[in-house]
Amino acid sequence: MLNRFGLDKVSPCYKIDTILIFLLTLGCLHCAFQLNINSDPMKKIAAILLSCALSMNVFANDFDLKAAMKEMGLEFKQAAKATNVEEMQRPVKRLTDLVLQSKTGEYPAEKQDLYMQGFEKLHSALVDVQGHLDNQDLEAAQQALRVVDDLRVEYHDRRNPSIWSLIFG
Protein backbone atom coordinates (compact mmCIF):
# COMPACT_ATOMS: atom_id res chain seq x y z
CA MET A 1 0.00 0.00 0.00
CA LEU A 2 1.38 3.40 -0.94
CA ASN A 3 1.11 6.53 1.14
CA ARG A 4 0.50 10.02 -0.28
CA PHE A 5 4.18 10.40 -1.15
CA GLY A 6 4.15 7.24 -3.26
CA LEU A 7 6.27 5.32 -0.75
CA ASP A 8 5.50 1.89 0.67
CA LYS A 9 4.21 1.92 4.22
CA VAL A 10 6.82 0.15 6.32
CA SER A 11 7.13 -0.22 10.06
CA PRO A 12 8.95 2.74 11.69
CA CYS A 13 11.69 0.50 13.11
CA TYR A 14 12.57 -0.79 9.66
CA LYS A 15 12.73 2.78 8.32
CA ILE A 16 15.08 3.89 11.12
CA ASP A 17 17.38 0.89 10.57
CA THR A 18 17.47 1.55 6.84
CA ILE A 19 18.21 5.26 7.34
CA LEU A 20 21.01 4.54 9.84
CA ILE A 21 22.65 2.00 7.53
CA PHE A 22 22.33 4.41 4.62
CA LEU A 23 23.97 7.21 6.63
CA LEU A 24 26.76 4.87 7.73
CA THR A 25 27.30 3.91 4.09
CA LEU A 26 27.52 7.56 3.09
CA GLY A 27 30.01 8.15 5.90
CA CYS A 28 32.23 5.31 4.69
CA LEU A 29 32.12 6.61 1.13
CA HIS A 30 32.94 10.13 2.35
CA CYS A 31 35.95 8.81 4.28
CA ALA A 32 37.11 6.84 1.24
CA PHE A 33 37.10 9.91 -0.97
CA GLN A 34 38.63 12.19 1.66
CA LEU A 35 41.77 10.05 1.76
CA ASN A 36 44.25 11.66 -0.59
CA ILE A 37 45.53 9.79 -3.64
CA ASN A 38 49.03 9.32 -2.19
CA SER A 39 47.73 7.54 0.93
CA ASP A 40 47.40 3.80 1.23
CA PRO A 41 45.07 2.64 -1.61
CA MET A 42 44.08 -0.40 0.46
CA LYS A 43 42.35 1.88 2.98
CA LYS A 44 40.37 3.50 0.18
CA ILE A 45 39.40 0.11 -1.29
CA ALA A 46 38.45 -1.22 2.15
CA ALA A 47 36.21 1.80 2.82
CA ILE A 48 34.52 1.44 -0.57
CA LEU A 49 33.97 -2.30 -0.07
CA LEU A 50 32.55 -1.69 3.41
CA SER A 51 30.12 0.90 2.08
CA CYS A 52 29.04 -1.46 -0.72
CA ALA A 53 28.47 -4.27 1.76
CA LEU A 54 26.39 -2.02 4.00
CA SER A 55 24.29 -0.74 1.11
CA MET A 56 23.64 -4.31 -0.07
CA ASN A 57 22.31 -5.07 3.40
CA VAL A 58 19.74 -2.29 3.00
CA PHE A 59 18.45 -3.74 -0.25
CA ALA A 60 18.71 -7.39 0.83
CA ASN A 61 16.22 -6.80 3.66
CA ASP A 62 13.70 -5.27 1.28
CA PHE A 63 11.04 -7.97 0.72
CA ASP A 64 7.69 -7.16 -0.82
CA LEU A 65 5.18 -9.47 0.86
CA LYS A 66 2.27 -8.02 -1.08
CA ALA A 67 3.91 -8.86 -4.42
CA ALA A 68 4.85 -12.33 -3.14
CA MET A 69 1.25 -12.94 -2.05
CA LYS A 70 -0.03 -11.95 -5.49
CA GLU A 71 2.40 -14.33 -7.10
CA MET A 72 1.38 -17.06 -4.63
CA GLY A 73 -2.23 -16.54 -5.67
CA LEU A 74 -1.36 -16.94 -9.34
CA GLU A 75 0.70 -20.06 -8.69
CA PHE A 76 -2.08 -21.52 -6.56
CA LYS A 77 -4.61 -20.97 -9.35
CA GLN A 78 -2.29 -22.69 -11.84
CA ALA A 79 -1.84 -25.63 -9.47
CA ALA A 80 -5.60 -25.88 -8.90
CA LYS A 81 -6.29 -25.88 -12.66
CA ALA A 82 -3.73 -28.61 -13.34
CA THR A 83 -5.14 -31.71 -15.00
CA ASN A 84 -2.10 -33.92 -14.46
CA VAL A 85 0.80 -34.33 -12.05
CA GLU A 86 3.38 -32.72 -14.36
CA GLU A 87 1.27 -29.56 -14.73
CA MET A 88 0.88 -29.25 -10.98
CA GLN A 89 4.53 -29.76 -10.02
CA ARG A 90 5.92 -26.42 -11.28
CA PRO A 91 3.38 -24.15 -9.52
CA VAL A 92 3.63 -26.17 -6.30
CA LYS A 93 7.43 -25.88 -6.39
CA ARG A 94 7.15 -22.13 -7.04
CA LEU A 95 4.62 -21.76 -4.21
CA THR A 96 6.98 -23.57 -1.85
CA ASP A 97 9.87 -21.29 -2.88
CA LEU A 98 7.72 -18.19 -2.32
CA VAL A 99 6.71 -19.39 1.15
CA LEU A 100 10.35 -20.01 2.07
CA GLN A 101 11.26 -16.51 0.80
CA SER A 102 8.41 -15.02 2.79
CA LYS A 103 9.74 -16.61 5.96
CA THR A 104 12.92 -14.53 5.60
CA GLY A 105 11.09 -11.19 5.48
CA GLU A 106 10.91 -8.69 8.30
CA TYR A 107 7.42 -8.06 9.64
CA PRO A 108 5.86 -5.87 12.34
CA ALA A 109 6.72 -7.22 15.78
CA GLU A 110 3.08 -7.58 16.79
CA LYS A 111 2.37 -9.85 13.79
CA GLN A 112 5.74 -11.64 13.45
CA ASP A 113 4.62 -14.78 15.31
CA LEU A 114 1.36 -14.98 13.38
CA TYR A 115 3.15 -14.69 10.03
CA MET A 116 5.79 -17.27 10.93
CA GLN A 117 3.16 -19.70 12.21
CA GLY A 118 1.19 -19.30 8.99
CA PHE A 119 4.25 -19.76 6.81
CA GLU A 120 5.24 -22.90 8.75
CA LYS A 121 1.78 -24.46 8.34
CA LEU A 122 1.69 -23.46 4.68
CA HIS A 123 5.10 -24.97 4.05
CA SER A 124 4.05 -28.20 5.77
CA ALA A 125 0.88 -28.40 3.66
CA LEU A 126 2.87 -27.79 0.46
CA VAL A 127 5.34 -30.54 1.41
CA ASP A 128 2.32 -32.82 1.76
CA VAL A 129 1.08 -31.79 -1.72
CA GLN A 130 4.55 -32.42 -3.16
CA GLY A 131 4.63 -35.86 -1.53
CA HIS A 132 1.40 -36.81 -3.29
CA LEU A 133 2.77 -35.48 -6.57
CA ASP A 134 5.94 -37.53 -6.12
CA ASN A 135 3.69 -40.60 -5.73
CA GLN A 136 1.84 -39.61 -8.94
CA ASP A 137 -1.44 -39.24 -6.98
CA LEU A 138 -3.17 -36.22 -8.52
CA GLU A 139 -6.44 -36.61 -6.57
CA ALA A 140 -4.66 -36.70 -3.21
CA ALA A 141 -2.51 -33.72 -4.25
CA GLN A 142 -5.64 -31.75 -5.19
CA GLN A 143 -7.21 -32.63 -1.85
CA ALA A 144 -4.04 -31.51 -0.03
CA LEU A 145 -4.11 -28.29 -2.08
CA ARG A 146 -7.52 -27.55 -0.52
CA VAL A 147 -5.76 -27.50 2.86
CA VAL A 148 -3.44 -24.82 1.46
CA ASP A 149 -6.49 -22.78 0.43
CA ASP A 150 -8.07 -23.25 3.87
CA LEU A 151 -4.85 -21.97 5.47
CA ARG A 152 -4.90 -18.96 3.16
CA VAL A 153 -8.43 -18.08 4.26
CA GLU A 154 -7.67 -18.70 7.95
CA TYR A 155 -4.51 -16.60 8.11
CA HIS A 156 -5.87 -13.76 5.99
CA ASP A 157 -8.79 -13.57 8.42
CA ARG A 158 -6.46 -13.67 11.42
CA ARG A 159 -4.18 -11.01 9.93
CA ASN A 160 -7.03 -8.66 9.01
CA PRO A 161 -10.00 -9.44 11.27
CA SER A 162 -13.34 -7.93 10.29
CA ILE A 163 -14.84 -5.16 12.40
CA TRP A 164 -17.64 -7.53 13.44
CA SER A 165 -15.29 -10.20 14.73
CA LEU A 166 -13.43 -7.55 16.73
CA ILE A 167 -16.68 -6.32 18.28
CA PHE A 168 -18.41 -9.64 18.90
CA GLY A 169 -15.37 -11.87 19.28
GROMACS .gro file of C-alpha atoms in nm:
model
  169
    1MET     CA    1   0.000   0.000   0.000
    2LEU     CA    2   0.138   0.340  -0.094
    3ASN     CA    3   0.111   0.653   0.114
    4ARG     CA    4   0.050   1.002  -0.028
    5PHE     CA    5   0.418   1.040  -0.115
    6GLY     CA    6   0.415   0.724  -0.326
    7LEU     CA    7   0.627   0.532  -0.075
    8ASP     CA    8   0.550   0.189   0.067
    9LYS     CA    9   0.421   0.192   0.422
   10VAL     CA   10   0.682   0.015   0.632
   11SER     CA   11   0.713  -0.022   1.006
   12PRO     CA   12   0.895   0.274   1.169
   13CYS     CA   13   1.169   0.050   1.311
   14TYR     CA   14   1.257  -0.079   0.966
   15LYS     CA   15   1.273   0.278   0.832
   16ILE     CA   16   1.508   0.389   1.112
   17ASP     CA   17   1.738   0.089   1.057
   18THR     CA   18   1.747   0.155   0.684
   19ILE     CA   19   1.821   0.526   0.734
   20LEU     CA   20   2.101   0.454   0.984
   21ILE     CA   21   2.265   0.200   0.753
   22PHE     CA   22   2.233   0.441   0.462
   23LEU     CA   23   2.397   0.721   0.663
   24LEU     CA   24   2.676   0.487   0.773
   25THR     CA   25   2.730   0.391   0.409
   26LEU     CA   26   2.752   0.756   0.309
   27GLY     CA   27   3.001   0.815   0.590
   28CYS     CA   28   3.223   0.531   0.469
   29LEU     CA   29   3.212   0.661   0.113
   30HIS     CA   30   3.294   1.013   0.235
   31CYS     CA   31   3.595   0.881   0.428
   32ALA     CA   32   3.711   0.684   0.124
   33PHE     CA   33   3.710   0.991  -0.097
   34GLN     CA   34   3.863   1.219   0.166
   35LEU     CA   35   4.177   1.005   0.176
   36ASN     CA   36   4.425   1.166  -0.059
   37ILE     CA   37   4.553   0.979  -0.364
   38ASN     CA   38   4.903   0.932  -0.219
   39SER     CA   39   4.773   0.754   0.093
   40ASP     CA   40   4.740   0.380   0.123
   41PRO     CA   41   4.507   0.264  -0.161
   42MET     CA   42   4.408  -0.040   0.046
   43LYS     CA   43   4.235   0.188   0.298
   44LYS     CA   44   4.037   0.350   0.018
   45ILE     CA   45   3.940   0.011  -0.129
   46ALA     CA   46   3.845  -0.122   0.215
   47ALA     CA   47   3.621   0.180   0.282
   48ILE     CA   48   3.452   0.144  -0.057
   49LEU     CA   49   3.397  -0.230  -0.007
   50LEU     CA   50   3.255  -0.169   0.341
   51SER     CA   51   3.012   0.090   0.208
   52CYS     CA   52   2.904  -0.146  -0.072
   53ALA     CA   53   2.847  -0.427   0.176
   54LEU     CA   54   2.639  -0.202   0.400
   55SER     CA   55   2.429  -0.074   0.111
   56MET     CA   56   2.364  -0.431  -0.007
   57ASN     CA   57   2.231  -0.507   0.340
   58VAL     CA   58   1.974  -0.229   0.300
   59PHE     CA   59   1.845  -0.374  -0.025
   60ALA     CA   60   1.871  -0.739   0.083
   61ASN     CA   61   1.622  -0.680   0.366
   62ASP     CA   62   1.370  -0.527   0.128
   63PHE     CA   63   1.104  -0.797   0.072
   64ASP     CA   64   0.769  -0.716  -0.082
   65LEU     CA   65   0.518  -0.947   0.086
   66LYS     CA   66   0.227  -0.802  -0.108
   67ALA     CA   67   0.391  -0.886  -0.442
   68ALA     CA   68   0.485  -1.233  -0.314
   69MET     CA   69   0.125  -1.294  -0.205
   70LYS     CA   70  -0.003  -1.195  -0.549
   71GLU     CA   71   0.240  -1.433  -0.710
   72MET     CA   72   0.138  -1.706  -0.463
   73GLY     CA   73  -0.223  -1.654  -0.567
   74LEU     CA   74  -0.136  -1.694  -0.934
   75GLU     CA   75   0.070  -2.006  -0.869
   76PHE     CA   76  -0.208  -2.152  -0.656
   77LYS     CA   77  -0.461  -2.097  -0.935
   78GLN     CA   78  -0.229  -2.269  -1.184
   79ALA     CA   79  -0.184  -2.563  -0.947
   80ALA     CA   80  -0.560  -2.588  -0.890
   81LYS     CA   81  -0.629  -2.588  -1.266
   82ALA     CA   82  -0.373  -2.861  -1.334
   83THR     CA   83  -0.514  -3.171  -1.500
   84ASN     CA   84  -0.210  -3.392  -1.446
   85VAL     CA   85   0.080  -3.433  -1.205
   86GLU     CA   86   0.338  -3.272  -1.436
   87GLU     CA   87   0.127  -2.956  -1.473
   88MET     CA   88   0.088  -2.925  -1.098
   89GLN     CA   89   0.453  -2.976  -1.002
   90ARG     CA   90   0.592  -2.642  -1.128
   91PRO     CA   91   0.338  -2.415  -0.952
   92VAL     CA   92   0.363  -2.617  -0.630
   93LYS     CA   93   0.743  -2.588  -0.639
   94ARG     CA   94   0.715  -2.213  -0.704
   95LEU     CA   95   0.462  -2.176  -0.421
   96THR     CA   96   0.698  -2.357  -0.185
   97ASP     CA   97   0.987  -2.129  -0.288
   98LEU     CA   98   0.772  -1.819  -0.232
   99VAL     CA   99   0.671  -1.939   0.115
  100LEU     CA  100   1.035  -2.001   0.207
  101GLN     CA  101   1.126  -1.651   0.080
  102SER     CA  102   0.841  -1.502   0.279
  103LYS     CA  103   0.974  -1.661   0.596
  104THR     CA  104   1.292  -1.453   0.560
  105GLY     CA  105   1.109  -1.119   0.548
  106GLU     CA  106   1.091  -0.869   0.830
  107TYR     CA  107   0.742  -0.806   0.964
  108PRO     CA  108   0.586  -0.587   1.234
  109ALA     CA  109   0.672  -0.722   1.578
  110GLU     CA  110   0.308  -0.758   1.679
  111LYS     CA  111   0.237  -0.985   1.379
  112GLN     CA  112   0.574  -1.164   1.345
  113ASP     CA  113   0.462  -1.478   1.531
  114LEU     CA  114   0.136  -1.498   1.338
  115TYR     CA  115   0.315  -1.469   1.003
  116MET     CA  116   0.579  -1.727   1.093
  117GLN     CA  117   0.316  -1.970   1.221
  118GLY     CA  118   0.119  -1.930   0.899
  119PHE     CA  119   0.425  -1.976   0.681
  120GLU     CA  120   0.524  -2.290   0.875
  121LYS     CA  121   0.178  -2.446   0.834
  122LEU     CA  122   0.169  -2.346   0.468
  123HIS     CA  123   0.510  -2.497   0.405
  124SER     CA  124   0.405  -2.820   0.577
  125ALA     CA  125   0.088  -2.840   0.366
  126LEU     CA  126   0.287  -2.779   0.046
  127VAL     CA  127   0.534  -3.054   0.141
  128ASP     CA  128   0.232  -3.282   0.176
  129VAL     CA  129   0.108  -3.179  -0.172
  130GLN     CA  130   0.455  -3.242  -0.316
  131GLY     CA  131   0.463  -3.586  -0.153
  132HIS     CA  132   0.140  -3.681  -0.329
  133LEU     CA  133   0.277  -3.548  -0.657
  134ASP     CA  134   0.594  -3.753  -0.612
  135ASN     CA  135   0.369  -4.060  -0.573
  136GLN     CA  136   0.184  -3.961  -0.894
  137ASP     CA  137  -0.144  -3.924  -0.698
  138LEU     CA  138  -0.317  -3.622  -0.852
  139GLU     CA  139  -0.644  -3.661  -0.657
  140ALA     CA  140  -0.466  -3.670  -0.321
  141ALA     CA  141  -0.251  -3.372  -0.425
  142GLN     CA  142  -0.564  -3.175  -0.519
  143GLN     CA  143  -0.721  -3.263  -0.185
  144ALA     CA  144  -0.404  -3.151  -0.003
  145LEU     CA  145  -0.411  -2.829  -0.208
  146ARG     CA  146  -0.752  -2.755  -0.052
  147VAL     CA  147  -0.576  -2.750   0.286
  148VAL     CA  148  -0.344  -2.482   0.146
  149ASP     CA  149  -0.649  -2.278   0.043
  150ASP     CA  150  -0.807  -2.325   0.387
  151LEU     CA  151  -0.485  -2.197   0.547
  152ARG     CA  152  -0.490  -1.896   0.316
  153VAL     CA  153  -0.843  -1.808   0.426
  154GLU     CA  154  -0.767  -1.870   0.795
  155TYR     CA  155  -0.451  -1.660   0.811
  156HIS     CA  156  -0.587  -1.376   0.599
  157ASP     CA  157  -0.879  -1.357   0.842
  158ARG     CA  158  -0.646  -1.367   1.142
  159ARG     CA  159  -0.418  -1.101   0.993
  160ASN     CA  160  -0.703  -0.866   0.901
  161PRO     CA  161  -1.000  -0.944   1.127
  162SER     CA  162  -1.334  -0.793   1.029
  163ILE     CA  163  -1.484  -0.516   1.240
  164TRP     CA  164  -1.764  -0.753   1.344
  165SER     CA  165  -1.529  -1.020   1.473
  166LEU     CA  166  -1.343  -0.755   1.673
  167ILE     CA  167  -1.668  -0.632   1.828
  168PHE     CA  168  -1.841  -0.964   1.890
  169GLY     CA  169  -1.537  -1.187   1.928
   0.00000   0.00000   0.00000
